[in-house]
Short mmCIF file of C-alpha atoms and ligand atoms in Angstrom, two decimals:
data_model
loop_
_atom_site.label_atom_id
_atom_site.label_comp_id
_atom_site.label_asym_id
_atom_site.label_seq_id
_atom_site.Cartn_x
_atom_site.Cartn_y
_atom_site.Cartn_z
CA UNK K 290 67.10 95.76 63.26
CA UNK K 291 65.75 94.43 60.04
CA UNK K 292 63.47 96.27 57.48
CA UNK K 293 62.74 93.90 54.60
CA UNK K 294 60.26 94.06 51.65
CA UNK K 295 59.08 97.52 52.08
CA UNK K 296 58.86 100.40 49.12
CA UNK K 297 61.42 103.08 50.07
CA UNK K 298 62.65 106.13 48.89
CA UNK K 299 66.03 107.74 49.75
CA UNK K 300 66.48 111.47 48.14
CA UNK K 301 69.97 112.24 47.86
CA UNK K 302 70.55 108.47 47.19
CA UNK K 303 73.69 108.65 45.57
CA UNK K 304 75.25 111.00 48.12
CA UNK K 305 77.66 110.37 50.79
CA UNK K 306 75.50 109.69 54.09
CA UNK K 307 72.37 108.72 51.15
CA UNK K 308 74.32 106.31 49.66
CA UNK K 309 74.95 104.51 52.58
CA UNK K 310 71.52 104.34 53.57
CA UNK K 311 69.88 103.02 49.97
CA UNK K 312 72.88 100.16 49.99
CA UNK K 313 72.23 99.06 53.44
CA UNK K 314 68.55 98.70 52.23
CA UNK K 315 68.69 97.48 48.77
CA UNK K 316 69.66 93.97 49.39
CA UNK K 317 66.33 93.17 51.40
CA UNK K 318 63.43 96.12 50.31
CA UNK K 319 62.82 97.90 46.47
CA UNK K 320 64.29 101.02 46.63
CA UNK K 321 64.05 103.84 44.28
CA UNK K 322 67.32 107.05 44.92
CA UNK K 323 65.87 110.02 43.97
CA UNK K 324 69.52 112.07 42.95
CA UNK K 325 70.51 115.21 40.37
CA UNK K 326 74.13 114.07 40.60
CA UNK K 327 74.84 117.56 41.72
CA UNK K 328 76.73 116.72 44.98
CA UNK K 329 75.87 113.20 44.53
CA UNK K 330 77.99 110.53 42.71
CA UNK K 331 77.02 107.65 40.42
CA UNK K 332 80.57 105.50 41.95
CA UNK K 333 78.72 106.10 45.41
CA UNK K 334 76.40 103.41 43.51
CA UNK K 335 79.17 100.80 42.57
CA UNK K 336 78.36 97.23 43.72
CA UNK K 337 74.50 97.80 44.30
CA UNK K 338 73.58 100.32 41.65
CA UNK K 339 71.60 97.20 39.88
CA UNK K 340 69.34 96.10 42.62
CA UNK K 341 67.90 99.63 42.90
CA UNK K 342 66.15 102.35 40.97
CA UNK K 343 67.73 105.52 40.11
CA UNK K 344 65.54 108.45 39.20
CA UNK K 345 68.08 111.38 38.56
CA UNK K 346 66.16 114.08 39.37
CA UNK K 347 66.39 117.34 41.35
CA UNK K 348 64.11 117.57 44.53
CA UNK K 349 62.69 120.98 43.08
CA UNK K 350 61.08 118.35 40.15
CA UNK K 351 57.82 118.28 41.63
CA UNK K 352 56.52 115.98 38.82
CA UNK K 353 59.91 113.46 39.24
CA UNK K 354 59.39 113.80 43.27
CA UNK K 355 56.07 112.49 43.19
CA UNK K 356 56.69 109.78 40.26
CA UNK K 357 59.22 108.60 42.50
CA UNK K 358 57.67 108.51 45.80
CA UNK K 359 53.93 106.97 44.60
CA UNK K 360 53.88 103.66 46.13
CA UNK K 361 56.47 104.10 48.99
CA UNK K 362 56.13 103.95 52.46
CA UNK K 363 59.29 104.98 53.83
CA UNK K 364 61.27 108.16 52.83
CA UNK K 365 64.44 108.92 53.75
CA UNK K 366 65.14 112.58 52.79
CA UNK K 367 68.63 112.92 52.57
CA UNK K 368 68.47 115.36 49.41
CA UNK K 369 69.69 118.88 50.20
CA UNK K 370 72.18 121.59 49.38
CA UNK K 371 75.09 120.65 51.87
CA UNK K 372 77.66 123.65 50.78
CA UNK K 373 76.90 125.52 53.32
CA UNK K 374 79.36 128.31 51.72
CA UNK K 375 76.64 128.05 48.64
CA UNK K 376 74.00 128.59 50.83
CA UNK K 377 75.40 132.05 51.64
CA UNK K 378 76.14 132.94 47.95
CA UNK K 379 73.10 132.10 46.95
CA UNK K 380 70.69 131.72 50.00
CA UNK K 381 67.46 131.95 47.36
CA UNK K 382 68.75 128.67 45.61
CA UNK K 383 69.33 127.25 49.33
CA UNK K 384 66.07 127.87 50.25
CA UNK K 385 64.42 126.65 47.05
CA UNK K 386 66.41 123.16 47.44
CA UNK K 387 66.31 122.30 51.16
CA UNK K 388 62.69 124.04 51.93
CA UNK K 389 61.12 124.05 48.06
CA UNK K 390 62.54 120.88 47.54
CA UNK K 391 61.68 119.42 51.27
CA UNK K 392 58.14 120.70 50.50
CA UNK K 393 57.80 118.55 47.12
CA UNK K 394 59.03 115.42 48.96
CA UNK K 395 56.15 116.06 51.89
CA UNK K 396 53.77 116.78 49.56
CA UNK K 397 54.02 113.96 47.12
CA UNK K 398 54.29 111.73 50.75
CA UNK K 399 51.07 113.23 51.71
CA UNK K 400 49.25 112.33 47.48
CA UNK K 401 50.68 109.11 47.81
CA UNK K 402 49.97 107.93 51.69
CA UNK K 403 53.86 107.61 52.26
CA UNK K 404 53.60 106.18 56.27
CA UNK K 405 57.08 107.78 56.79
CA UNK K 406 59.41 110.43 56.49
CA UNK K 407 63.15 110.39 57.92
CA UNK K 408 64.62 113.83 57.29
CA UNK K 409 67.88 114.62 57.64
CA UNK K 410 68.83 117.91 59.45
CA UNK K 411 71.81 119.36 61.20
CA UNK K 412 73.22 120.21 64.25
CA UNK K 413 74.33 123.69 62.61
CA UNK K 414 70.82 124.40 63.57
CA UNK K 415 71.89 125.10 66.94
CA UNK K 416 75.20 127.63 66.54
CA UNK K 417 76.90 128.24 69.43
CA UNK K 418 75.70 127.22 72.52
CA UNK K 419 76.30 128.06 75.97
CA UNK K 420 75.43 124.56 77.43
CA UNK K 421 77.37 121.47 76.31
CA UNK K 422 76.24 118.94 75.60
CA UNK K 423 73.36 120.61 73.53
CA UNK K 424 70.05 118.86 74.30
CA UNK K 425 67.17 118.47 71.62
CA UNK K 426 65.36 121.83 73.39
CA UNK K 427 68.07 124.02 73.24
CA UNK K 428 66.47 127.12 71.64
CA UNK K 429 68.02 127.42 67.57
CA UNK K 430 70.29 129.53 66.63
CA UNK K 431 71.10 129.19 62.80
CA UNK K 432 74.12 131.07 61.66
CA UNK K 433 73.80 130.46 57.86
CA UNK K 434 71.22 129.69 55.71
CA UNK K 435 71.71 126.32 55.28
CA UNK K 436 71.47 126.36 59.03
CA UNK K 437 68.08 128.14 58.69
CA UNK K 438 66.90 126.32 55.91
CA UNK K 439 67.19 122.52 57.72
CA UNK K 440 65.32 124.66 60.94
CA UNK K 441 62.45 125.33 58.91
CA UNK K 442 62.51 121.65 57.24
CA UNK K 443 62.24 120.67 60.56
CA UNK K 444 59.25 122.79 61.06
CA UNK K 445 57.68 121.17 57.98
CA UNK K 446 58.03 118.14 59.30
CA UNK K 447 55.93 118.76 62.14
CA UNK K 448 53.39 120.38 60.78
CA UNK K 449 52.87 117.48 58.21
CA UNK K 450 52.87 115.26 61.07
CA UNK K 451 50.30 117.39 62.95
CA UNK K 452 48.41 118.51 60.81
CA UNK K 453 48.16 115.45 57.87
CA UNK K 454 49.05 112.47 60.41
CA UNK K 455 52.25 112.09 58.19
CA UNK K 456 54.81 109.88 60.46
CA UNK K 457 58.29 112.09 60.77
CA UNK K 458 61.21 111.72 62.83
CA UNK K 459 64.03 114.02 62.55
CA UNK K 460 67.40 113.24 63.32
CA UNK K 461 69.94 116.56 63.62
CA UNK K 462 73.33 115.05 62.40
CA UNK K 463 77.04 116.45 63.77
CA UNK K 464 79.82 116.12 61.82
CA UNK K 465 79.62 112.79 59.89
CA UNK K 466 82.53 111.22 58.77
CA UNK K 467 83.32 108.15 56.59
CA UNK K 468 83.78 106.25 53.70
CA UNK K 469 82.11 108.67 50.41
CA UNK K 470 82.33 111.48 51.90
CA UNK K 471 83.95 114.15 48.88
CA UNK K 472 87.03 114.94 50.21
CA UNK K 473 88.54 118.10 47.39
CA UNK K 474 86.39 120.93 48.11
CA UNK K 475 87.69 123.77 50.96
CA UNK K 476 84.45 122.94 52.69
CA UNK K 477 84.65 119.39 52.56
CA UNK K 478 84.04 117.65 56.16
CA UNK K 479 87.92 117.64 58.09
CA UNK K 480 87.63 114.48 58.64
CA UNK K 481 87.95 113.39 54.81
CA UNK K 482 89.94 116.30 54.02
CA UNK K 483 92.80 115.56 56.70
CA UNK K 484 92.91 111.57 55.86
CA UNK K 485 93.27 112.20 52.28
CA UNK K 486 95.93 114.29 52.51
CA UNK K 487 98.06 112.08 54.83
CA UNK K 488 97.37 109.33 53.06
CA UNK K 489 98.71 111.52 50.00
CA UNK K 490 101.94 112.47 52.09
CA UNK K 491 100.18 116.71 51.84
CA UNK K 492 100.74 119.28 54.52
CA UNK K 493 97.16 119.69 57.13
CA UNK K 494 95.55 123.15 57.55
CA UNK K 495 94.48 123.81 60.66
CA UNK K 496 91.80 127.38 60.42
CA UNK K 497 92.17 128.58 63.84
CA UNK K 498 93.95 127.04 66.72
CA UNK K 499 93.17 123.59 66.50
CA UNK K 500 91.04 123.69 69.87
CA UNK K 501 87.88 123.74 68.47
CA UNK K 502 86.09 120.61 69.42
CA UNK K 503 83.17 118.60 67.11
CA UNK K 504 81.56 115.12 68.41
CA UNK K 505 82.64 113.33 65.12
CA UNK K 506 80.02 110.40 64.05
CA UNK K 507 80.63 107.27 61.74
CA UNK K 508 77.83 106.96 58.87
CA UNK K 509 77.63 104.08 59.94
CA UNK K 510 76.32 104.96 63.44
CA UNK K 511 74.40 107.41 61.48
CA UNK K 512 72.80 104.70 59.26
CA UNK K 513 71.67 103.00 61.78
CA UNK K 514 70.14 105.66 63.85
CA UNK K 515 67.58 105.84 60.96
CA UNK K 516 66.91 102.83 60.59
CA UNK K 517 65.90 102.84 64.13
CA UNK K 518 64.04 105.84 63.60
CA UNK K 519 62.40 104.10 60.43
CA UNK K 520 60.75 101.29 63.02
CA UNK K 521 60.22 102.95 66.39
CA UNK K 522 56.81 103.47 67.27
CA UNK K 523 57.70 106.22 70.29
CA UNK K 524 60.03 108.07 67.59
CA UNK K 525 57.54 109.21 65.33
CA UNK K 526 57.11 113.36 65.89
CA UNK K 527 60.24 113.63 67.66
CA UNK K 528 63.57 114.92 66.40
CA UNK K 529 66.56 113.42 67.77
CA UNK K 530 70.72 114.77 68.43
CA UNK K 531 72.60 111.93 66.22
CA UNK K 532 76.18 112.29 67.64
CA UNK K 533 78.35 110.11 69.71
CA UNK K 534 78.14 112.64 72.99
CA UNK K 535 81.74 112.68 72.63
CA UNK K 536 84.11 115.25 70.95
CA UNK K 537 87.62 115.84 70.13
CA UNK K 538 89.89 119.31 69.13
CA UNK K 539 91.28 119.15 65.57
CA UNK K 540 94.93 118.62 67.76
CA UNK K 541 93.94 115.68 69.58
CA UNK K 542 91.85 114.43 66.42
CA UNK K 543 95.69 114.87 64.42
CA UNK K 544 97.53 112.96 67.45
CA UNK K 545 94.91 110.41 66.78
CA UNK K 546 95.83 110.25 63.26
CA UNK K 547 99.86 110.24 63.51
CA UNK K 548 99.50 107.32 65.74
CA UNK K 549 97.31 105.42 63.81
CA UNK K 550 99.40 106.46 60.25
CA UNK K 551 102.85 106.10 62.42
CA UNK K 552 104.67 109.19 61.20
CA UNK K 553 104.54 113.36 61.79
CA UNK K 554 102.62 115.41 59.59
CA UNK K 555 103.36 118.68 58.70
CA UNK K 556 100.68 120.88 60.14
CA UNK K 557 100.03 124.31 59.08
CA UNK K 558 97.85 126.60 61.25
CA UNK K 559 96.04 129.67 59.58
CA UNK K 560 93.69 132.46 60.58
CA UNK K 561 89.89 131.00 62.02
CA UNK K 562 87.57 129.87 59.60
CA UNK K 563 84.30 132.77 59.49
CA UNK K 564 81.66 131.47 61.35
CA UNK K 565 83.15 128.40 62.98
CA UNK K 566 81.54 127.23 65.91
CA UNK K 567 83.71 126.61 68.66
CA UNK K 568 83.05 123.78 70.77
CA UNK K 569 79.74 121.24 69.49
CA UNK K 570 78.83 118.06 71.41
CA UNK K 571 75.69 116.17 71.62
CA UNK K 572 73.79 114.94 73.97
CA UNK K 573 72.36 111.91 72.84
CA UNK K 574 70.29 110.51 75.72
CA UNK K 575 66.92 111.18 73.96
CA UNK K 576 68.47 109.12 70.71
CA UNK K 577 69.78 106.52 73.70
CA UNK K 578 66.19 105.89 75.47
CA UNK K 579 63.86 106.43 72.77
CA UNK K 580 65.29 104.94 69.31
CA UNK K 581 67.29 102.54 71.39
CA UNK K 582 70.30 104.29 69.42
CA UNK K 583 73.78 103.16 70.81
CA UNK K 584 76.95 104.45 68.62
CA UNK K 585 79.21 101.69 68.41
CA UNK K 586 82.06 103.26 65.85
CA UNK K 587 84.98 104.98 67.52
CA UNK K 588 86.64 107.29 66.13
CA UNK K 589 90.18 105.33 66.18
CA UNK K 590 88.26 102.78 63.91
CA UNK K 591 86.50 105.01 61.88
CA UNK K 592 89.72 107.18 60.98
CA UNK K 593 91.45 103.59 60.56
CA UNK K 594 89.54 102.37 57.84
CA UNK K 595 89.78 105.94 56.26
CA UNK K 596 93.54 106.31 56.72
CA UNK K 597 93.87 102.32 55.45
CA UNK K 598 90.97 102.00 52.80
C1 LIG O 2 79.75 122.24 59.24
C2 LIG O 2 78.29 122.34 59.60
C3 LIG O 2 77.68 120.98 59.75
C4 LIG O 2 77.99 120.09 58.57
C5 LIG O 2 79.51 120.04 58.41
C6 LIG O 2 79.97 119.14 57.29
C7 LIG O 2 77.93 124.39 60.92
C8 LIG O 2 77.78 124.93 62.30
N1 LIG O 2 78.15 123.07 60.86
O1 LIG O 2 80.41 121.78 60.36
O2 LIG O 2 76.29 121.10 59.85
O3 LIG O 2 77.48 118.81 58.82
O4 LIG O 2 79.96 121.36 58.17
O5 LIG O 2 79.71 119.71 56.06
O6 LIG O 2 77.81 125.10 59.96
N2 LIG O 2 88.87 122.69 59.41
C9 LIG O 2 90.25 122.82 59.39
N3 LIG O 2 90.91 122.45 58.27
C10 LIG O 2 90.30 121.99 57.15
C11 LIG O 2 88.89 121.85 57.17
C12 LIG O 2 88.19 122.22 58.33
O7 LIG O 2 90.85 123.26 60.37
O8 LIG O 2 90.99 121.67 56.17
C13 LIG O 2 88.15 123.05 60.66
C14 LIG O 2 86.97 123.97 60.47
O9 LIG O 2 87.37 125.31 60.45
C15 LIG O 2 86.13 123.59 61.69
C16 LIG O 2 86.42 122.10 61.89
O10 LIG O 2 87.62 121.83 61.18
O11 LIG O 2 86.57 124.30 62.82
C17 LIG O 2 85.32 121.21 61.33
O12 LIG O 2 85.03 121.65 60.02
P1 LIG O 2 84.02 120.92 59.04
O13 LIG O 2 84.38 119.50 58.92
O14 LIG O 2 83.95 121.75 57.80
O15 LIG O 2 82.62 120.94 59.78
P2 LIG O 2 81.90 122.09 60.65
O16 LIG O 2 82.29 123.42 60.18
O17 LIG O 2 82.04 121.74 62.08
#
């Protein structure tokens, strides 16, 4: 899949799964990151910060939003709060920045005749679920308000596509992992917390018993799931489960690891983390038939290149 000499956007540019999308792009297509370095990185930028342009702004701008976005015709909105623990400190800030902000970026698509949108939500959207894998029409369930807040983005999307004939396709993400992603906050993602510290010869902290499971997805996989969703023609409206539709517990994940690292690590198991889900797979059939999506990382690569950057 090749997308060449278009006018894109990517919000959230110089963040982790952002990032990743702007550089695959830049070589072949203009593209401006839309960023407020809050979460975001300028080093996420090294090697192809000159061949794009960098608007550091905050998605609540509406003013830089729609300076930004006149003359695209592909967004990627990637821009968000991603703290979910933020989200419940401060769920009026959440809301502002992933629905406010969301808004702005729809908005200024709809002024400026944008044909697409690619927004970037969550599987937290569904909680815990009886069925597994979850399927796409799984009724919602979002336990925090980052949860709620990508639900209602979602909504947006539609009703921009219904209602303005504004192309969207949403893809619900699981747990990414890779290169970028931040790895020294408490809430970082597991995957980047766990490799750094092995790498770093530190203890692992396992909240709970270590049998939760999570389908684990390269950003790689999950770059190229929107690129498909950037071309398909039978996408467009639909929201889509980007997983693997496999998953792992945190043990087997750390056997995984040990092998791969060839030593023990020390691993320390405290109380559950509040508001964990348990178990979280997706079903990615729907990805699979209409996108054309096929994951082709596995995880004993992807933690490879993490454990041996
Ligand atoms: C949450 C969000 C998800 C988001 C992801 C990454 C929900 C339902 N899901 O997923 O949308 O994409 O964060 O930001 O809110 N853990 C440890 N030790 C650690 C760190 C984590 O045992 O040092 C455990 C957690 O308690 C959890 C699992 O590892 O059971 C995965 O945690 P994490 O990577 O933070 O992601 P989720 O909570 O699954």
């Amino acid at each position: 899949m090749k997308i060449s000499g278009k006018d894109i956007v990517v919000t959230g540019g110089a963040g982790f799964i952002g990032s990743w999308i702007a550089e695959t792009l830049s070589s072949e297509n203009k593209v401006t990151v839309i960023d407020n370095l809050h979460t975001g990185k300028m080093k996420n930028l090294k090697g192809f910060a000159d061949r794009i342009r960098f608007i550091n702004a905050d998605i609540r701008d509406r003013e830089a939003v729609f300076e930004g976005v006149k003359g695209a015709e592909l967004v990627f909105h990637q821009g968000a709060n991603v703290i979910i623990q933020a989200s419940i400190d401060d769920p009026k800030m959440n809301s502002e920045i992933n629905v406010g902000g969301t808004l702005n970026v729809l908005e200024a698509c709809r002024k400026h005749d944008v044909k697409r949108v690619i927004f970037a939500s969550s599987s937290a959207i569904y909680g815990n679920t009886e069925k597994l894998p979850v399927t796409e029409d799984q009724d919602p369930s979002p336990l925090s308000p980052y949860a709620l807040s990508k639900l209602e983005g979602e909504k947006w999307m539609k009703i921009y596509s219904e209602k303005y004939g504004l192309e969207t396709v949403t893809l619900r993400y699981f747990n990414v992992y890779g290169p970028r992603q931040y790895p020294d906050s408490p809430y970082s993602g597991v995957i980047s917390i766990f490799t750094k510290n092995i790498r770093t010869g530190k203890p692992l902290t396992v909240f709970g018993d270590g049998e939760q499971t999570r389908d684990f997805v390269s950003v790689r996989d999950v770059v190229n799931a929107n690129l498909l969703a950037a071309e398909s023609r039978k996408g467009v409206g639909k929201t889509f489960n980007i997983g693997t539709g496999k998953s792992v517990s945190l043990n087997e994940m750390i056997s995984i690891l040990e092998k791969l690292a060839g030593k023990k690590t020390k691993v320390v198991y405290d109380k559950p983390r509040h508001g964990d889900v348990r178990h979280s797979r997706a079903d990615i059939t729907l990805a699979k038939d209409v996108l054309g999506y096929s994951p082709a990382v596995s995880l004993e690569e992807g933690l490879k290149e993490l454990l041996f950057p």
